[in-house]
mmCIF file of C-alpha atoms in Angstrom:
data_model
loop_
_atom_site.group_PDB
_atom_site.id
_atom_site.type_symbol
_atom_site.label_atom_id
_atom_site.label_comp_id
_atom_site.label_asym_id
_atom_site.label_seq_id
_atom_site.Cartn_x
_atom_site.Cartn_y
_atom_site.Cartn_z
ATOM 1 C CA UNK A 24 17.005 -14.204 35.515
ATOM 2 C CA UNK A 25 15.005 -14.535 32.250
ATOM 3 C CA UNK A 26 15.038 -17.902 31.064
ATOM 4 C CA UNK A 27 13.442 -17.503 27.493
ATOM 5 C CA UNK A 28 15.058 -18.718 24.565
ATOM 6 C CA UNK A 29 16.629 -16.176 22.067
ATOM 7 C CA UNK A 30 14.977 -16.606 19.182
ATOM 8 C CA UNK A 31 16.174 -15.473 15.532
ATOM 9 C CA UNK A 32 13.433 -14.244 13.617
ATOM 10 C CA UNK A 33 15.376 -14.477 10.003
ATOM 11 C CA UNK A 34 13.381 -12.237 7.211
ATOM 12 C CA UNK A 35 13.773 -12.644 3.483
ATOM 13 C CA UNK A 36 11.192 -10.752 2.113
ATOM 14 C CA UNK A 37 9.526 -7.309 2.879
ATOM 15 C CA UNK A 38 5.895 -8.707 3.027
ATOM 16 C CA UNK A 39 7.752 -11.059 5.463
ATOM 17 C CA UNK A 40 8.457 -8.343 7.740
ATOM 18 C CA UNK A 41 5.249 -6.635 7.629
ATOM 19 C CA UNK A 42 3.819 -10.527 8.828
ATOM 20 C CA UNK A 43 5.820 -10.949 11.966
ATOM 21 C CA UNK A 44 6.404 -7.482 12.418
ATOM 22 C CA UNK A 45 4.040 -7.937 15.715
ATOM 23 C CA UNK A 46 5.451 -11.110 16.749
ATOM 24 C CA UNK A 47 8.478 -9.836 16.857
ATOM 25 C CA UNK A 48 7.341 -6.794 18.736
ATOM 26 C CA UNK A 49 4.985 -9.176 21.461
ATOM 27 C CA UNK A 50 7.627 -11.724 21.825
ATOM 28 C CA UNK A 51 9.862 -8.591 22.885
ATOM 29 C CA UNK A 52 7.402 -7.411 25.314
ATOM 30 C CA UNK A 53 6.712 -10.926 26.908
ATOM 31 C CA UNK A 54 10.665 -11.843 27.259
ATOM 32 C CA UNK A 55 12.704 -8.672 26.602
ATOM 33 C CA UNK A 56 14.118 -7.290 23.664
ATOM 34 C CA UNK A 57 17.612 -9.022 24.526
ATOM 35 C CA UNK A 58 15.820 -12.591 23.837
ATOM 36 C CA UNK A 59 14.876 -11.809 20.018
ATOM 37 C CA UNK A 60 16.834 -10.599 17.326
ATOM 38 C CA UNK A 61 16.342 -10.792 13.294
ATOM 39 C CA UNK A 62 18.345 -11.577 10.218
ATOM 40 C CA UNK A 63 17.647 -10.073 6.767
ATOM 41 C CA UNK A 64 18.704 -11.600 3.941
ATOM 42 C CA UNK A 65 18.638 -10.837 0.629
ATOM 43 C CA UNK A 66 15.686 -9.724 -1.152
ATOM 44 C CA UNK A 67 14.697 -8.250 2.208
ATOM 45 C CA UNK A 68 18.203 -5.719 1.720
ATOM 46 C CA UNK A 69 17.896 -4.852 -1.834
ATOM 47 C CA UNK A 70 16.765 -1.860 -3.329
ATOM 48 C CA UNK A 71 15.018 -3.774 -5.912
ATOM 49 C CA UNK A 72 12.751 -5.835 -3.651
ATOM 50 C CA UNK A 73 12.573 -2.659 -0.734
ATOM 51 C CA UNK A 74 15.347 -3.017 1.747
ATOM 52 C CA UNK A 75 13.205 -3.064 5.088
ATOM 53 C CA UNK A 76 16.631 -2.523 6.899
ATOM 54 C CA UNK A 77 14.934 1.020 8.181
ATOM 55 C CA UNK A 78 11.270 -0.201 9.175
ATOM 56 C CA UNK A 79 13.159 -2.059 12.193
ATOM 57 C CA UNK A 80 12.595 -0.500 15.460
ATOM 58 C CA UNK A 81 16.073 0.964 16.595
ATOM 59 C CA UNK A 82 16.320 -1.221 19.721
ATOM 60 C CA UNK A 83 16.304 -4.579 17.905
ATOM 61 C CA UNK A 84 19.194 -6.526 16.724
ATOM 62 C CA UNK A 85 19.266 -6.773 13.548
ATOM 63 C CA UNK A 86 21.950 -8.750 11.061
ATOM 64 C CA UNK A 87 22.566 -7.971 7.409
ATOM 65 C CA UNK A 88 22.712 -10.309 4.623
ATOM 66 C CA UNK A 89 22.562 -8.853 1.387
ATOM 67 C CA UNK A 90 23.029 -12.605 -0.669
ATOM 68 C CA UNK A 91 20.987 -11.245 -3.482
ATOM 69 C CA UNK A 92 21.854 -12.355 -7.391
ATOM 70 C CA UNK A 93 20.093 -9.379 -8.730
ATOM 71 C CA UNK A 94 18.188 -11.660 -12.080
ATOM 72 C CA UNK A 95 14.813 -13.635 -12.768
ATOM 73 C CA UNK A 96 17.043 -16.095 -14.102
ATOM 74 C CA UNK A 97 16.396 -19.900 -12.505
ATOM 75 C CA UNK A 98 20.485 -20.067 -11.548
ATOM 76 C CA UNK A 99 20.339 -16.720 -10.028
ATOM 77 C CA UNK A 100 17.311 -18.095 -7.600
ATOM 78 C CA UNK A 101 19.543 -20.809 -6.905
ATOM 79 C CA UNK A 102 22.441 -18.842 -5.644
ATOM 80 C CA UNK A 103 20.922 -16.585 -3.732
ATOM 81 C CA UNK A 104 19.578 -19.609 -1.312
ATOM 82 C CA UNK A 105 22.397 -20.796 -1.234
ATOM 83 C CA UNK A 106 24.364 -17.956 -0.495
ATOM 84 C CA UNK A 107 21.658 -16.647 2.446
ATOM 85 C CA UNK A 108 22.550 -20.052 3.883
ATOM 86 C CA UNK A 109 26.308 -19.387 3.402
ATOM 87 C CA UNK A 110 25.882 -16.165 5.158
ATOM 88 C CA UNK A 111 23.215 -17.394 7.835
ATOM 89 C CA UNK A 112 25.549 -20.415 8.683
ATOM 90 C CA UNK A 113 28.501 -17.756 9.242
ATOM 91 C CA UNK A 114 26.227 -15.929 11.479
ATOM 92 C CA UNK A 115 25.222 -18.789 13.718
ATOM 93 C CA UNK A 116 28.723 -20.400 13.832
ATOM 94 C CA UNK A 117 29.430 -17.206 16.292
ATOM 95 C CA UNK A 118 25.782 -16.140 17.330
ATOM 96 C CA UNK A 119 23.785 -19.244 17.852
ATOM 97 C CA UNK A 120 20.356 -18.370 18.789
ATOM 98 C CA UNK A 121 17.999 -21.032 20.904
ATOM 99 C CA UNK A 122 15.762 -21.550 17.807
ATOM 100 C CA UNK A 123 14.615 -19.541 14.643
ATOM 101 C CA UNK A 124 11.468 -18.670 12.888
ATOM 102 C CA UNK A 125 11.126 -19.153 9.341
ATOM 103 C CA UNK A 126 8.361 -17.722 7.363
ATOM 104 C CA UNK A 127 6.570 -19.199 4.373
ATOM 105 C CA UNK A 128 7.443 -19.947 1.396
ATOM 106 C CA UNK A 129 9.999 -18.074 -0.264
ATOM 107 C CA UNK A 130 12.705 -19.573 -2.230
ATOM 108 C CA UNK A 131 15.527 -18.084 0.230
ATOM 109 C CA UNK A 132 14.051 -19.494 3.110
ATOM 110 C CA UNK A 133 14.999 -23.156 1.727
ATOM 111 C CA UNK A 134 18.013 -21.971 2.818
ATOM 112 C CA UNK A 135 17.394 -20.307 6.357
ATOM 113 C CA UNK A 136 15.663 -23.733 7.010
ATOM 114 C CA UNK A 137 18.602 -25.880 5.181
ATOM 115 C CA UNK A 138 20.983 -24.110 7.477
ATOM 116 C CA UNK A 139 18.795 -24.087 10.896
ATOM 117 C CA UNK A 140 18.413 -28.143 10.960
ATOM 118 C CA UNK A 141 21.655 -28.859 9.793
ATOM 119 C CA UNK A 142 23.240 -26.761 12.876
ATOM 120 C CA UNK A 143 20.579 -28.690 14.741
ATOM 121 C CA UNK A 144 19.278 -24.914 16.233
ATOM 122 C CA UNK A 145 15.451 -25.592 16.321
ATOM 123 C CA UNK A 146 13.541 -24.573 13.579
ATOM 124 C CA UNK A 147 9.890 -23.048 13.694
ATOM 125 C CA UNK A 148 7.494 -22.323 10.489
ATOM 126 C CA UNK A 149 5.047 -19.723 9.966
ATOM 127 C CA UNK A 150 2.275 -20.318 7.518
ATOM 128 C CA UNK A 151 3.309 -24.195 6.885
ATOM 129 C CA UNK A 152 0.574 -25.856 4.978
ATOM 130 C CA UNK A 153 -0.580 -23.416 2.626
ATOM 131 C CA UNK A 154 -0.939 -24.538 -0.996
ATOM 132 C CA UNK A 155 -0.925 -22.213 -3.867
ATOM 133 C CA UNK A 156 0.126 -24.750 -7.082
ATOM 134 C CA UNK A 157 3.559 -23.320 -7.468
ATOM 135 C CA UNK A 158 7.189 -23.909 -7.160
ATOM 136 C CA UNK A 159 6.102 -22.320 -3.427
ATOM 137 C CA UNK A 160 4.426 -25.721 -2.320
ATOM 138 C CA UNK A 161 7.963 -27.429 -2.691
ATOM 139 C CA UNK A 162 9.998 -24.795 -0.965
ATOM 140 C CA UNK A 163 6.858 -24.592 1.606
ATOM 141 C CA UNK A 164 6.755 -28.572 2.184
ATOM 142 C CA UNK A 165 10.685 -28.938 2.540
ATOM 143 C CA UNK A 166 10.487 -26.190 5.232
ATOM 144 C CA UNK A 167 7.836 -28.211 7.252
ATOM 145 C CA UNK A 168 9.730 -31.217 6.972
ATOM 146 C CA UNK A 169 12.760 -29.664 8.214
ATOM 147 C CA UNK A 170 10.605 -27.513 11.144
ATOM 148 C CA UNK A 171 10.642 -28.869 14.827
ATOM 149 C CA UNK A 172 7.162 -26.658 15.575
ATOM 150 C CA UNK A 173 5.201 -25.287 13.032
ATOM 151 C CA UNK A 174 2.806 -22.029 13.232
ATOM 152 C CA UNK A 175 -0.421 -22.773 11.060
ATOM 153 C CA UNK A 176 -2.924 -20.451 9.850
ATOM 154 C CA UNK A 177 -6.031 -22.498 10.208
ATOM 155 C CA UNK A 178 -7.245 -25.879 10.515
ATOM 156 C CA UNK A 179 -7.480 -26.851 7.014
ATOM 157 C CA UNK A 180 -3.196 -25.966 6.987
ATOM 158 C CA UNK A 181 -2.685 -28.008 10.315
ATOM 159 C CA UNK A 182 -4.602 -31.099 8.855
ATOM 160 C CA UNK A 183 -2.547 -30.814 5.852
ATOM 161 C CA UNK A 184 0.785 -31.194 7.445
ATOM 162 C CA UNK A 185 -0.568 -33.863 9.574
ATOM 163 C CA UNK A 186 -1.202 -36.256 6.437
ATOM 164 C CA UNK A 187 2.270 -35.235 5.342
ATOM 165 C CA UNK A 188 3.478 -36.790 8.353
ATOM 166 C CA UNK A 189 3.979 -33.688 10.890
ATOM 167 C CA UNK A 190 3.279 -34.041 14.390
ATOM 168 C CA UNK A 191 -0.213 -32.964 15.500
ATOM 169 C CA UNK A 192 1.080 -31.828 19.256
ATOM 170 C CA UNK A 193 4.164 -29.777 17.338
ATOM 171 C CA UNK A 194 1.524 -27.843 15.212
ATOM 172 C CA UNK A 195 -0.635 -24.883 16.594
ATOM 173 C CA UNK A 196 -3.145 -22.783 14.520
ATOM 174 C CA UNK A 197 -2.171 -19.120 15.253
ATOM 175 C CA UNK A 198 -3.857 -17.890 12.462
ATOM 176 C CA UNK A 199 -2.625 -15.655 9.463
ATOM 177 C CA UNK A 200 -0.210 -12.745 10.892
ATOM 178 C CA UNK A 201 -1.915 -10.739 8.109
ATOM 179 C CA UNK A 202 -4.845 -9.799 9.892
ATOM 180 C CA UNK A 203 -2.579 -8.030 12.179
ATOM 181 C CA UNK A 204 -2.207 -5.727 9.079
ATOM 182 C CA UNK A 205 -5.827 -5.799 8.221
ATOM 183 C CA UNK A 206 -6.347 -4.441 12.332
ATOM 184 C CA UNK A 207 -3.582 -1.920 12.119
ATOM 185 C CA UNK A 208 -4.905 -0.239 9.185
ATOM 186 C CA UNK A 209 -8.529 -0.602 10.198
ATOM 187 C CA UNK A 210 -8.114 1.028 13.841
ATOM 188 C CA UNK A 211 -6.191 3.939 12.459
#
């Protein structure tokens, strides 16, 4: 019997995707593709943004969530994190995974973060750390703070959420999922 936890892998952005893309795919090889599944919500289902709905492999579970308010406008941001975490809370209510990954920085994933600690379902972070002197680095910080584990990209990003108070043992430098790009395209 596989003991592994099911993790959700929950997606809000198409450059998202293309970062854990290989995670996703590893984490399926080491525990089976019944232990991982992923959520997309909003941005990641809209036309606008490039619905990556069909860049899924076939065999992986995948949820739809298209909670996108289709406007620039600061309200519209607002309600589409809110409405992801609506939809996500929904979701988990009846499909509870073990834990779920978060990645970056995204407004939406306020939400997917909002939603995972509140359910108490464990909550992990890709790319925590980061800095980038935007709106990013509060939406970034609030999802550390609410994270159980974090994945950093380097040391500089692990120190960093040390001094804002993260666990050192709960933090591991993976580095930047990116690079797995960078190889794909360069071994073609």
């Amino acid at each position: 019997m596989n003991s592994s936890p099911i993790l959700e892998v929950v997606v809000t952005a198409r450059p998202s995707w293309a970062r854990v893309k290989h995670l996703v795919l590893n984490y399926a090889s080491l525990h089976g593709q019944d232990k991982i599944r992923v959520s997309l919500v909003g941005p990641a289902v809209s036309k606008r943004y490039g619905d990556i709905s069909k860049q899924i492999p076939d065999w992986l579970k995948v949820f739809q969530f298209p909670a996108l308010h289709d406007s620039d406008e600061l309200d519209a941001v607002a309600l589409t994190c809110i409405e992801g975490a609506n939809a996500l809370v929904r979701h988990w209510a009846q499909n509870r995974p073990d834990c779920v990954l978060v990645i970056a920085d995204r407004t939406e994933t306020l939400g997917v973060s909002m939603s995972a600690a509140l359910m108490q379902i464990p909550l992990i972070h890709l790319q925590g750390g980061e800095i980038s002197g935007s709106i990013d680095d509060k939406i970034r910080d609030t999802n550390s703070k609410l994270a159980d584990f974090h994945l950093t990209t380097n040391e500089f990003t692990k120190e960093r959420l040390v001094e804002i108070g993260e666990p050192e043992d709960l933090i591991r430098v993976v580095g930047c999922p990116s690079i797995d790009i960078v190889n794909e395209v360069m071994n073609l």
